[in-house]
Each structure stands twice: as C-alpha cells, then as structure tokens.
GROMACS .gro file of N, CA and C in nm:
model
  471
    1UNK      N    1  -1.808   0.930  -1.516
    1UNK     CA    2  -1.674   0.915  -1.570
    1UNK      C    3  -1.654   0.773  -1.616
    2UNK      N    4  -1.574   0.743  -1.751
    2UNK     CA    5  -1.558   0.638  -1.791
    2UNK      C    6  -1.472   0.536  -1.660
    3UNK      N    7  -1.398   0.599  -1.632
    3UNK     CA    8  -1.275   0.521  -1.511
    3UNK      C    9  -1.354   0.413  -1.436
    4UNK      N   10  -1.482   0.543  -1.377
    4UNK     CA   11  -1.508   0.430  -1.259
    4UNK      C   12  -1.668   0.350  -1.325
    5UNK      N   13  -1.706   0.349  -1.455
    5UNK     CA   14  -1.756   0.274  -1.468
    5UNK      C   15  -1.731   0.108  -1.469
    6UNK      N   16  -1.622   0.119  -1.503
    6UNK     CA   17  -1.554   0.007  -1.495
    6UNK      C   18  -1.643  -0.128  -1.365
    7UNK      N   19  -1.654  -0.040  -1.261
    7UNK     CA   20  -1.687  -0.111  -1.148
    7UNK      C   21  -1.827  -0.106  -1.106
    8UNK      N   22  -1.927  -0.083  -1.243
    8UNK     CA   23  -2.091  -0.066  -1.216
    8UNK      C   24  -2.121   0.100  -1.210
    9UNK      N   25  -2.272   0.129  -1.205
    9UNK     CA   26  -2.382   0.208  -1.271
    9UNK      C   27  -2.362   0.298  -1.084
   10UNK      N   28  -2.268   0.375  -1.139
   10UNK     CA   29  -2.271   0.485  -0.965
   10UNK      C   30  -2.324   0.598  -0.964
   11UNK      N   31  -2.352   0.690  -1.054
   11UNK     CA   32  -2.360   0.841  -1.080
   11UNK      C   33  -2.543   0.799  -1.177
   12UNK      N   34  -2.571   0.957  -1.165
   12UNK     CA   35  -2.660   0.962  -1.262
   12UNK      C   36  -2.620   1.032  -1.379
   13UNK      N   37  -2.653   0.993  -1.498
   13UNK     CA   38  -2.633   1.031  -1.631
   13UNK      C   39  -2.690   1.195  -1.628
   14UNK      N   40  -2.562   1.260  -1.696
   14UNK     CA   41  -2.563   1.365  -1.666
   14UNK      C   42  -2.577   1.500  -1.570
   15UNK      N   43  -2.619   1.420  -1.462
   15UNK     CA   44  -2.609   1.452  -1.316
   15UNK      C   45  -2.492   1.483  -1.213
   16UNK      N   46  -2.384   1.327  -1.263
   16UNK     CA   47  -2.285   1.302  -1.174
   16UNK      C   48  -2.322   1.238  -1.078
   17UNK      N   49  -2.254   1.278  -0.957
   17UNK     CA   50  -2.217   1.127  -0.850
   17UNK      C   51  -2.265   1.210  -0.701
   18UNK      N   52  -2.336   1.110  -0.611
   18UNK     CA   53  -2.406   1.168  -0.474
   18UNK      C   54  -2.233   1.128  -0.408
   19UNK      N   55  -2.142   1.228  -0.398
   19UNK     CA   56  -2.045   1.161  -0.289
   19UNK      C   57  -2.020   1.095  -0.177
   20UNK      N   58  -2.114   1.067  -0.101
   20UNK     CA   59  -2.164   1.049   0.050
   20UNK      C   60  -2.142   0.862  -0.053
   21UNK      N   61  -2.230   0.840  -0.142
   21UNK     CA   62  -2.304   0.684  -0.199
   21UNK      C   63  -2.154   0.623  -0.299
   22UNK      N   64  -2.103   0.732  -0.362
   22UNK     CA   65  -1.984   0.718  -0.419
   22UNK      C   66  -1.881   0.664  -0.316
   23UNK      N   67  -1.821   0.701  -0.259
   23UNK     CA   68  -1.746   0.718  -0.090
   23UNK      C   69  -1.769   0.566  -0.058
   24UNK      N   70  -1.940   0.542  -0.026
   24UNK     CA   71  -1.950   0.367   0.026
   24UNK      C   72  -1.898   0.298  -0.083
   25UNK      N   73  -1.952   0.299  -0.208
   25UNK     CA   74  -1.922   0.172  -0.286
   25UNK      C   75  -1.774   0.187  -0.333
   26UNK      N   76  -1.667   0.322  -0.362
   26UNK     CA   77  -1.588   0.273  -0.377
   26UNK      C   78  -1.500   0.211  -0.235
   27UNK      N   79  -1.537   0.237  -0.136
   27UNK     CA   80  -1.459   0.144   0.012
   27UNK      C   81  -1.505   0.011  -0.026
   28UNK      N   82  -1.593  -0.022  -0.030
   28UNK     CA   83  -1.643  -0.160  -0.045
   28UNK      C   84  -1.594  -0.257  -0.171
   29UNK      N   85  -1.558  -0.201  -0.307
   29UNK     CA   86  -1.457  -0.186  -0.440
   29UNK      C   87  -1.353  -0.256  -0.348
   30UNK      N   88  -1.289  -0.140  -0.259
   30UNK     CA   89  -1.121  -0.145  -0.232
   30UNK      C   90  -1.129  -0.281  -0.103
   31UNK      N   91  -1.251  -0.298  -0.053
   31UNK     CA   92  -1.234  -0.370   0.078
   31UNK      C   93  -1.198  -0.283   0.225
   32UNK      N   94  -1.239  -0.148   0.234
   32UNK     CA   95  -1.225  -0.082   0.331
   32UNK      C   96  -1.346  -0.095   0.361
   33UNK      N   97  -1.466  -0.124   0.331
   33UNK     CA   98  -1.588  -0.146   0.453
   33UNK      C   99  -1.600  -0.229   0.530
   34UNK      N  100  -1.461  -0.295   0.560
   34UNK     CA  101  -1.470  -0.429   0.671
   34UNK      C  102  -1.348  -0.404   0.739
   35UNK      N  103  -1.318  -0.489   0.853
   35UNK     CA  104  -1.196  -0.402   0.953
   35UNK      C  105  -1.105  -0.569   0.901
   36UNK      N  106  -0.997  -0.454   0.922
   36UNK     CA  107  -0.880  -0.589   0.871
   36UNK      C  108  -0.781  -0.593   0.934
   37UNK      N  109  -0.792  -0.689   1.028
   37UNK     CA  110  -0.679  -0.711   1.208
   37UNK      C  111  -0.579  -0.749   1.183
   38UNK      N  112  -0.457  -0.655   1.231
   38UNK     CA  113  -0.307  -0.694   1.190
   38UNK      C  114  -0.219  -0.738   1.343
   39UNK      N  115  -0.129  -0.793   1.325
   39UNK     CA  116  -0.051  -0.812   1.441
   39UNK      C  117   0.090  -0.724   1.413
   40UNK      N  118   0.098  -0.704   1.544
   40UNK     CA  119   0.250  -0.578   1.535
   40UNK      C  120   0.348  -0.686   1.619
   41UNK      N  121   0.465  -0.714   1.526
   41UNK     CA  122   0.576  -0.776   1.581
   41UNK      C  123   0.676  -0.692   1.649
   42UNK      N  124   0.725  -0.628   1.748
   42UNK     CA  125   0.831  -0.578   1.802
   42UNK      C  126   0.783  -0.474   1.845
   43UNK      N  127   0.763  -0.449   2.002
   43UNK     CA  128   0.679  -0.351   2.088
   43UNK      C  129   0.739  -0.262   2.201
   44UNK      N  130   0.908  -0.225   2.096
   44UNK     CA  131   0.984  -0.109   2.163
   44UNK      C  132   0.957   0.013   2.136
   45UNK      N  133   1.032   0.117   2.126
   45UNK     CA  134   0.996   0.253   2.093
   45UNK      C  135   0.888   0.255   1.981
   46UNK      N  136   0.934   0.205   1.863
   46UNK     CA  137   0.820   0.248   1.726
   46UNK      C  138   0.721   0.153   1.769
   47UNK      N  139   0.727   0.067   1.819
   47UNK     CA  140   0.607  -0.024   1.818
   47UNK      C  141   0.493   0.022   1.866
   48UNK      N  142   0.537   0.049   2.023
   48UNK     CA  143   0.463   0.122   2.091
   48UNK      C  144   0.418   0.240   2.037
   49UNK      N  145   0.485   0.307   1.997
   49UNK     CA  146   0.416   0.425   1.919
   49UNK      C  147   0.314   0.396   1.812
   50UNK      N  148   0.359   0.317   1.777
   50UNK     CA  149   0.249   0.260   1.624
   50UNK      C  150   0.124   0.204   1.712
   51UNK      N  151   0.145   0.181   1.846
   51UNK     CA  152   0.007   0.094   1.883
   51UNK      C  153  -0.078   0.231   1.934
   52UNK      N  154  -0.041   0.351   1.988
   52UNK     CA  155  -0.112   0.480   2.005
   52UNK      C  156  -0.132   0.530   1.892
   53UNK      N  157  -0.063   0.512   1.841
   53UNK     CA  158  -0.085   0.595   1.751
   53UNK      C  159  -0.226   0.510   1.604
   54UNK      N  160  -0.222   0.416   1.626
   54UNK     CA  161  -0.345   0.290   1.536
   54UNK      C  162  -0.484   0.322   1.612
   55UNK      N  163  -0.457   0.300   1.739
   55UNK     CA  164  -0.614   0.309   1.867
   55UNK      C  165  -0.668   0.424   1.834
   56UNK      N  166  -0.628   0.564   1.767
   56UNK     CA  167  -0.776   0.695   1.726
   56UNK      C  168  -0.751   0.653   1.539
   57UNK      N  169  -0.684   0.585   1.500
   57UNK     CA  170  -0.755   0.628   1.330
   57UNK      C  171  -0.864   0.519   1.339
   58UNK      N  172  -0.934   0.620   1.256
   58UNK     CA  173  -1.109   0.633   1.206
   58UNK      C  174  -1.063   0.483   1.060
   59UNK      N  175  -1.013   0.385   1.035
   59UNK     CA  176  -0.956   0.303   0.919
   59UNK      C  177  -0.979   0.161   0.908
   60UNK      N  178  -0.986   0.113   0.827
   60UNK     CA  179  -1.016  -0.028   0.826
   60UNK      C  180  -0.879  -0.135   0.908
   61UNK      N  181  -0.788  -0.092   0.947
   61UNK     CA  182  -0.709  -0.160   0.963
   61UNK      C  183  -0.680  -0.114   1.134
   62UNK      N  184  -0.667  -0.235   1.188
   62UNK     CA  185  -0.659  -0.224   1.326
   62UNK      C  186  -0.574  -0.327   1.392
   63UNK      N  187  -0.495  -0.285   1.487
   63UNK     CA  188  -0.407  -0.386   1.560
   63UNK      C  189  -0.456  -0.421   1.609
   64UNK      N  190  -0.461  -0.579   1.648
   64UNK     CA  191  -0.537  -0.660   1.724
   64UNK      C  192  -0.437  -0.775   1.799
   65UNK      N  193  -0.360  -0.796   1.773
   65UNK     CA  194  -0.217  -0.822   1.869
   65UNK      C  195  -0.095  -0.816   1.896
   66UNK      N  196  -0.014  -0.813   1.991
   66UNK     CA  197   0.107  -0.754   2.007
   66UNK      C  198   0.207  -0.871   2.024
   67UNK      N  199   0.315  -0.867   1.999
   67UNK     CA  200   0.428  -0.942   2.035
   67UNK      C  201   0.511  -0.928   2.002
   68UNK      N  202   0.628  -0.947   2.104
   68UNK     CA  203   0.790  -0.953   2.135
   68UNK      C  204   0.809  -1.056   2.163
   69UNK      N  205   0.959  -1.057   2.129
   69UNK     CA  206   1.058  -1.154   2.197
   69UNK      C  207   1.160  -1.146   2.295
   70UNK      N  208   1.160  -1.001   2.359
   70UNK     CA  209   1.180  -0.980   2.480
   70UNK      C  210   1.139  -0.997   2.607
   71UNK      N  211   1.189  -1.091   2.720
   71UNK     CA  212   1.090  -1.091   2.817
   71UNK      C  213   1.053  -1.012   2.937
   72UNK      N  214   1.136  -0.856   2.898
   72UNK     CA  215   1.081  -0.746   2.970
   72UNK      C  216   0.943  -0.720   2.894
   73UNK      N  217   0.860  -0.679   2.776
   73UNK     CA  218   0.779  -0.661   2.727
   73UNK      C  219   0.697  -0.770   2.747
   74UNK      N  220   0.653  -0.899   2.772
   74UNK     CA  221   0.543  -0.958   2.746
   74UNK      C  222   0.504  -0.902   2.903
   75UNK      N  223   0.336  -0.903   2.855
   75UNK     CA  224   0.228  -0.855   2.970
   75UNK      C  225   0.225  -0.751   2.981
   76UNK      N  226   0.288  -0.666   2.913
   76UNK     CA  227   0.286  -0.499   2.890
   76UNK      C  228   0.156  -0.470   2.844
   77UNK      N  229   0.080  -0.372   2.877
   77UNK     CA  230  -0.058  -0.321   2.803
   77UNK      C  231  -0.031  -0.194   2.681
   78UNK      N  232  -0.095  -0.208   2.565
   78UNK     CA  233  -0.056  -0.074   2.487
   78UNK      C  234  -0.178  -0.096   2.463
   79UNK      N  235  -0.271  -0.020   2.481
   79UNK     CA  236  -0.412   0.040   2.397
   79UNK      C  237  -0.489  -0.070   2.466
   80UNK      N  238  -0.571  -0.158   2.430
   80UNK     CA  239  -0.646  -0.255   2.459
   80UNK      C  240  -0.584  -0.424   2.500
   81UNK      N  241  -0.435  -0.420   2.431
   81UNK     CA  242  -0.389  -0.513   2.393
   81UNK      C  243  -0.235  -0.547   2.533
   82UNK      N  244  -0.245  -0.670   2.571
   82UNK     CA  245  -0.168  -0.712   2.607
   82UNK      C  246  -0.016  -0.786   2.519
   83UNK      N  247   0.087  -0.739   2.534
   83UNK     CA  248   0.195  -0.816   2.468
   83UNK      C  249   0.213  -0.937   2.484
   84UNK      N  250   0.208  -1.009   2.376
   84UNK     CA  251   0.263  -1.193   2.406
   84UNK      C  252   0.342  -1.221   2.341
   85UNK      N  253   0.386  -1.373   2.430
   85UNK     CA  254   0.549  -1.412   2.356
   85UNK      C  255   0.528  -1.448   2.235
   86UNK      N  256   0.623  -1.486   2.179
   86UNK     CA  257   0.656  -1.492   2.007
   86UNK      C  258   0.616  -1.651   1.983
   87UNK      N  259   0.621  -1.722   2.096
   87UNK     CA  260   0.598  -1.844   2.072
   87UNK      C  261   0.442  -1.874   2.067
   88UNK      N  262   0.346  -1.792   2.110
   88UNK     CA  263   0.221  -1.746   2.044
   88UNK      C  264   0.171  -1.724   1.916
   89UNK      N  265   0.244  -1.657   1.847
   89UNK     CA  266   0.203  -1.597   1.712
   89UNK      C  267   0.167  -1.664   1.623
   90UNK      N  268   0.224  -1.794   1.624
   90UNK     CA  269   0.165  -1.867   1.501
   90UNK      C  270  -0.010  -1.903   1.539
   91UNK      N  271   0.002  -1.950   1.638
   91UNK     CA  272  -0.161  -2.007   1.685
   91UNK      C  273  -0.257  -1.884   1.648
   92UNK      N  274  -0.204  -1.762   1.720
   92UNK     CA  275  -0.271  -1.643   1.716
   92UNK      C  276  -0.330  -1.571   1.579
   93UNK      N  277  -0.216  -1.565   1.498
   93UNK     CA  278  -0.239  -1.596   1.368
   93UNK      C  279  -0.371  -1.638   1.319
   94UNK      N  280  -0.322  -1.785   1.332
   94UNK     CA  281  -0.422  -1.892   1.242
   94UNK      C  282  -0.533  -1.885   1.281
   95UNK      N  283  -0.542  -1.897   1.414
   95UNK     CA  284  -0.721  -1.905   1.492
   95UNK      C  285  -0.763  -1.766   1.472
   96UNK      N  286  -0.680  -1.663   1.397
   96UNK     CA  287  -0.795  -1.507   1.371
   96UNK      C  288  -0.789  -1.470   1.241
   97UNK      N  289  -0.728  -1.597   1.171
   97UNK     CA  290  -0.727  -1.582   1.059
   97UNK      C  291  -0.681  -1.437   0.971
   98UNK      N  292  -0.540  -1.400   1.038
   98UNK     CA  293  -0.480  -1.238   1.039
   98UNK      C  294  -0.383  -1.253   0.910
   99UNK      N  295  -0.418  -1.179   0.791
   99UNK     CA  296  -0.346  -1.164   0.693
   99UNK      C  297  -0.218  -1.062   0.651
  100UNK      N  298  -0.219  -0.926   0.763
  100UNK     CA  299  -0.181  -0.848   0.790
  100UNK      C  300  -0.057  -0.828   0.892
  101UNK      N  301   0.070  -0.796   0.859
  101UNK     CA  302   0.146  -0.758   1.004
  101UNK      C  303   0.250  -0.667   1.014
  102UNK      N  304   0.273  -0.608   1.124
  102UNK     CA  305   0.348  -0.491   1.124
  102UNK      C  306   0.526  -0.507   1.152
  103UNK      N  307   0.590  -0.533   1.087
  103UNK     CA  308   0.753  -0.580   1.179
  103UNK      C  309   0.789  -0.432   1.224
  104UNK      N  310   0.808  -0.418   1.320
  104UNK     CA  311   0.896  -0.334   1.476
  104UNK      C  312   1.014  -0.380   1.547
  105UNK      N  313   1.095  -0.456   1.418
  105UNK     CA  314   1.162  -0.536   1.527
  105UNK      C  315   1.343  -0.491   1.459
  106UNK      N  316   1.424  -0.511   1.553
  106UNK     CA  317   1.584  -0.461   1.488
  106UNK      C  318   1.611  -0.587   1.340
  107UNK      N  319   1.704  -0.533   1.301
  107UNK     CA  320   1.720  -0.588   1.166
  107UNK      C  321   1.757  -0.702   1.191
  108UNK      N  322   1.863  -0.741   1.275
  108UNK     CA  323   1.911  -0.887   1.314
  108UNK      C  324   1.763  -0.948   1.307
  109UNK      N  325   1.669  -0.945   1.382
  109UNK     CA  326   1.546  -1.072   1.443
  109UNK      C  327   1.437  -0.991   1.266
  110UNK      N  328   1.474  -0.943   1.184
  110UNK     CA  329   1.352  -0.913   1.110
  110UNK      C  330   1.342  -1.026   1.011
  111UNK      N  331   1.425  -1.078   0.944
  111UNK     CA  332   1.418  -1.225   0.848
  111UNK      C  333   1.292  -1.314   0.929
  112UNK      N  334   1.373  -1.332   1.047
  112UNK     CA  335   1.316  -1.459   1.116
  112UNK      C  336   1.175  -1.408   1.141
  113UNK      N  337   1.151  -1.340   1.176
  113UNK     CA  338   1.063  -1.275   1.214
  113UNK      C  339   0.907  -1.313   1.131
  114UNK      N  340   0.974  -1.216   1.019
  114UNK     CA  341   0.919  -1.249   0.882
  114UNK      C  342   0.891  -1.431   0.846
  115UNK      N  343   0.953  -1.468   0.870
  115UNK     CA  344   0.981  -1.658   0.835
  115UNK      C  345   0.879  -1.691   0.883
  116UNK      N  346   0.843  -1.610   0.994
  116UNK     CA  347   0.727  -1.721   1.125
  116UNK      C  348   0.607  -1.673   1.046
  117UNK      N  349   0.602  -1.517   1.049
  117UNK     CA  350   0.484  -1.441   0.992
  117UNK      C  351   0.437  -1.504   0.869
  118UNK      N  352   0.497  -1.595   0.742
  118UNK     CA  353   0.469  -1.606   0.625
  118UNK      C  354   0.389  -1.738   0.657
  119UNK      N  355   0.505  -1.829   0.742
  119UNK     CA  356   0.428  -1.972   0.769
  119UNK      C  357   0.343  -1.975   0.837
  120UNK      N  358   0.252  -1.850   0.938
  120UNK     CA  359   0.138  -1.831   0.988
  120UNK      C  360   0.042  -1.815   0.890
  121UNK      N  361   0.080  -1.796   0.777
  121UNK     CA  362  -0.023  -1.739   0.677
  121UNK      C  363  -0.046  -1.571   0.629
  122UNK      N  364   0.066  -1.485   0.721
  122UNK     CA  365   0.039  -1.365   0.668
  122UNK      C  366   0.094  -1.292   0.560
  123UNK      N  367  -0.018  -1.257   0.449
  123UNK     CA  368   0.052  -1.211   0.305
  123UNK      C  369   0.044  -1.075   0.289
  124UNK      N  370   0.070  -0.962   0.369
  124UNK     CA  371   0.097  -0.859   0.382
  124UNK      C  372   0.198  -0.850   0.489
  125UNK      N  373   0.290  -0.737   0.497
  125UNK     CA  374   0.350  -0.703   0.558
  125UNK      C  375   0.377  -0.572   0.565
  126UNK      N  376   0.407  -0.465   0.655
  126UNK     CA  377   0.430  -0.360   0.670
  126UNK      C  378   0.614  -0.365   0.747
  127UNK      N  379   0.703  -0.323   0.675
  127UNK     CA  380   0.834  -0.363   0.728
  127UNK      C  381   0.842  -0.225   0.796
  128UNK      N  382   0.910  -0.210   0.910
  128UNK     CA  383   0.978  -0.102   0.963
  128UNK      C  384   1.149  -0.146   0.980
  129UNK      N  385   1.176  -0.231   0.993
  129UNK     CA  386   1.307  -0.270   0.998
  129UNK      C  387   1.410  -0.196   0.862
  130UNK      N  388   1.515  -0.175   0.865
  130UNK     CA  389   1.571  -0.145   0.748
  130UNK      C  390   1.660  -0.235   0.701
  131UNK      N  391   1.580  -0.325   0.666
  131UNK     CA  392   1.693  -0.482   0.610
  131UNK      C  393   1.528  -0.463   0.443
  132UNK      N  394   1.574  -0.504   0.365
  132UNK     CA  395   1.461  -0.600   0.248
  132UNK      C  396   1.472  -0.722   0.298
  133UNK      N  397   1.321  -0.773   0.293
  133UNK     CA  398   1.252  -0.928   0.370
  133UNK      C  399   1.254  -0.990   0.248
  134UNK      N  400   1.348  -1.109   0.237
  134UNK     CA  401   1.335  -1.222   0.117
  134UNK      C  402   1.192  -1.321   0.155
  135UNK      N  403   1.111  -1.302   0.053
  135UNK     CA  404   0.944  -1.366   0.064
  135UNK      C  405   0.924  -1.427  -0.053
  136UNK      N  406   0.817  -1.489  -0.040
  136UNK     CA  407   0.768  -1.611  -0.134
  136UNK      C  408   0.679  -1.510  -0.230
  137UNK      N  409   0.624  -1.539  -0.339
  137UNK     CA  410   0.562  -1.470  -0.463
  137UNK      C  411   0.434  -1.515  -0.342
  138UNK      N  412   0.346  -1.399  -0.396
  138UNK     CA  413   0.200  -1.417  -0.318
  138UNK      C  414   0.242  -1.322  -0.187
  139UNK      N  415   0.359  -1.278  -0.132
  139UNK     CA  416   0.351  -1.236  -0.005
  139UNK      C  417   0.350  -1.077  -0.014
  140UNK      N  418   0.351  -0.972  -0.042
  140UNK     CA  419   0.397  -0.837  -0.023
  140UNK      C  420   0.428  -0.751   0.077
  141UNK      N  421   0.507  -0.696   0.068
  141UNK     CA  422   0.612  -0.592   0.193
  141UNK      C  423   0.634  -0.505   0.143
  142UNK      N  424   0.541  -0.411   0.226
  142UNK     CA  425   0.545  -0.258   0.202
  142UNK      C  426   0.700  -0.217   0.319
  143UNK      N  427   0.822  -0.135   0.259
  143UNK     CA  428   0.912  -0.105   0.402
  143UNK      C  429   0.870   0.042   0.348
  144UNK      N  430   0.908   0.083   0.494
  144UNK     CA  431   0.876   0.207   0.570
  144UNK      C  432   1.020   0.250   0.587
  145UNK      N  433   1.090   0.336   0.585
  145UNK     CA  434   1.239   0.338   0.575
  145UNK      C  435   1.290   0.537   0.623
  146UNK      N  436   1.228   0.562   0.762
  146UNK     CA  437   1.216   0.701   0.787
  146UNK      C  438   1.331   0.750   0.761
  147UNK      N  439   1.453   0.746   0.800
  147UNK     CA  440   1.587   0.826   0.713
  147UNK      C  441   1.551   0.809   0.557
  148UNK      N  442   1.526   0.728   0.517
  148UNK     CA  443   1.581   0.743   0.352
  148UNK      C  444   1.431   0.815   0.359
  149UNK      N  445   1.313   0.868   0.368
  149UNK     CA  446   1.270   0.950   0.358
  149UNK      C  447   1.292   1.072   0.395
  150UNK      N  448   1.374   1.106   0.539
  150UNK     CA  449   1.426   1.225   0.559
  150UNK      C  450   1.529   1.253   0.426
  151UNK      N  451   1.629   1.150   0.383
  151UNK     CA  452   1.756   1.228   0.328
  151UNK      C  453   1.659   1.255   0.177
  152UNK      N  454   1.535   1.173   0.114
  152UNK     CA  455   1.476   1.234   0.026
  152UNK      C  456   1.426   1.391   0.011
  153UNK      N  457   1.389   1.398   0.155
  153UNK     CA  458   1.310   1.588   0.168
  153UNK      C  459   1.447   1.631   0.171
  154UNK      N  460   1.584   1.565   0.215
  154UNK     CA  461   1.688   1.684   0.240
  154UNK      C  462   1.711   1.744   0.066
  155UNK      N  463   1.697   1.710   0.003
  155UNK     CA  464   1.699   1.691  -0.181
  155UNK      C  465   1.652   1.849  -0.163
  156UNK      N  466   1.549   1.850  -0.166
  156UNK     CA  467   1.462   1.984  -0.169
  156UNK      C  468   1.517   2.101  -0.044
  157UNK      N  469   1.618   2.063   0.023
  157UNK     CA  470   1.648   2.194   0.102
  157UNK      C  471   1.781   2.299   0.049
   0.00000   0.00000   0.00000
C-alpha cells in the first residue's frame, strides 16, 4: 500500500505484508516497542481504579508512580506502587525522566496540579478532572470527561 510506504520497504511486491513483521515495525514507527512510565496524580476512587486497572494491560504505557496530597493516602500500596507526597513529584519526575501523567485529582487542586507536572518536565497529560488545563505550546492534554460521554450515547437512545 502506498500509505505505509511512506515509512520504508515492509510488504513484498505483490505478495503483501507478513502481519506478525508489519505489527513490529509499525509499534516501533509509533514508539510502542518501548515502555513509557507515567505518574498518576490523585489516588482516590478513579485513581485507584486506574492503578488496577493499568497493572494487566499487555501496553507500552505503565504507571510507575503514585501521588496525593492527602495525608490519609501516602504509604498506601496500589499494584506494585507505594503512594507519595506531592512534595516528591518534582524530583521523581526528573530523576525518571517521566514525560507522561495521569491527573485524578478534584477540579479545585487540577490547575496546580498541572503547574507542578509541566515544571517537572511532563509534556503529556491525561486529564480526568473536569476543569480544561491552561498549558504552555509543546504540552498536550488529552481530558477524559465520563458524563459528557455518557450524555453523548444518551443522543442515540
């Protein structure tokens, strides 16, 4: 196919493509053949759930630390991972060199939240909060927004 020539000589001419060899090189294309460690900010109900629910996918992306700013939650265990305070995160960050992070946190603490996360260096974001995160060009925030996806399927009932 013209599309994915674009990205080098994958298939055989007139043959087509071994899927199993297709499959590796385009992960490796996208950057899914390497694991890419995110930190999850806010480790109440969704958090916690997001940390069971991360520990069985088979995916390049894996939580690799936890933290709140509550001090019922620090030293809590979810999956492998112990919760730490917020006054951690930046170090934690930098010394794992984590580009990735998850906000779990109520809308009041999600700005700030975000503020620490950017000046750690992380240029992804996964928002669960339902506020929009004001960010610097270079940063991106995917929000996750489960009602306004429910009242979307209500459309179709």
């Amino acid at each position: 196919r013209k599309d994915l020539s674009i990205f080098g000589d994958f298939g055989i001419k007139g043959k087509g493509y071994r899927v199993a060899d297709l499959s590796e090189k385009l992960s490796g294309i996208l950057g899914l053949d390497k694991e890419i460690p995110i930190v999850l900010v806010g480790v109440g109900n969704l958090g916690a759930a997001l940390c069971r629910y991360n520990r069985y996918q088979q995916t390049a992306t894996k939580i690799v630390g936890l933290f709140d700013g509550h001090p019922s939650k620090i030293g809590q265990v979810h999956g492998a991972y112990e919760v730490r305070p917020m006054e951690e995160l930046v170090g934690f960050v930098r010394q794992q060199d984590i580009k990735m992070a998850i906000i779990a946190v109520p809308v009041a603490a999600a700005q700030s939240v975000c503020d620490i996360l950017v000046a750690a260096g992380i240029r992804a974001i996964l928002n669960f909060a339902p506020v929009l995160l004001n960010v610097p060009d270079g940063v991106r925030v995917q929000n996750s927004d489960v009602t306004a996806e429910l009242q979307a399927l209500a459309y179709y009932l």
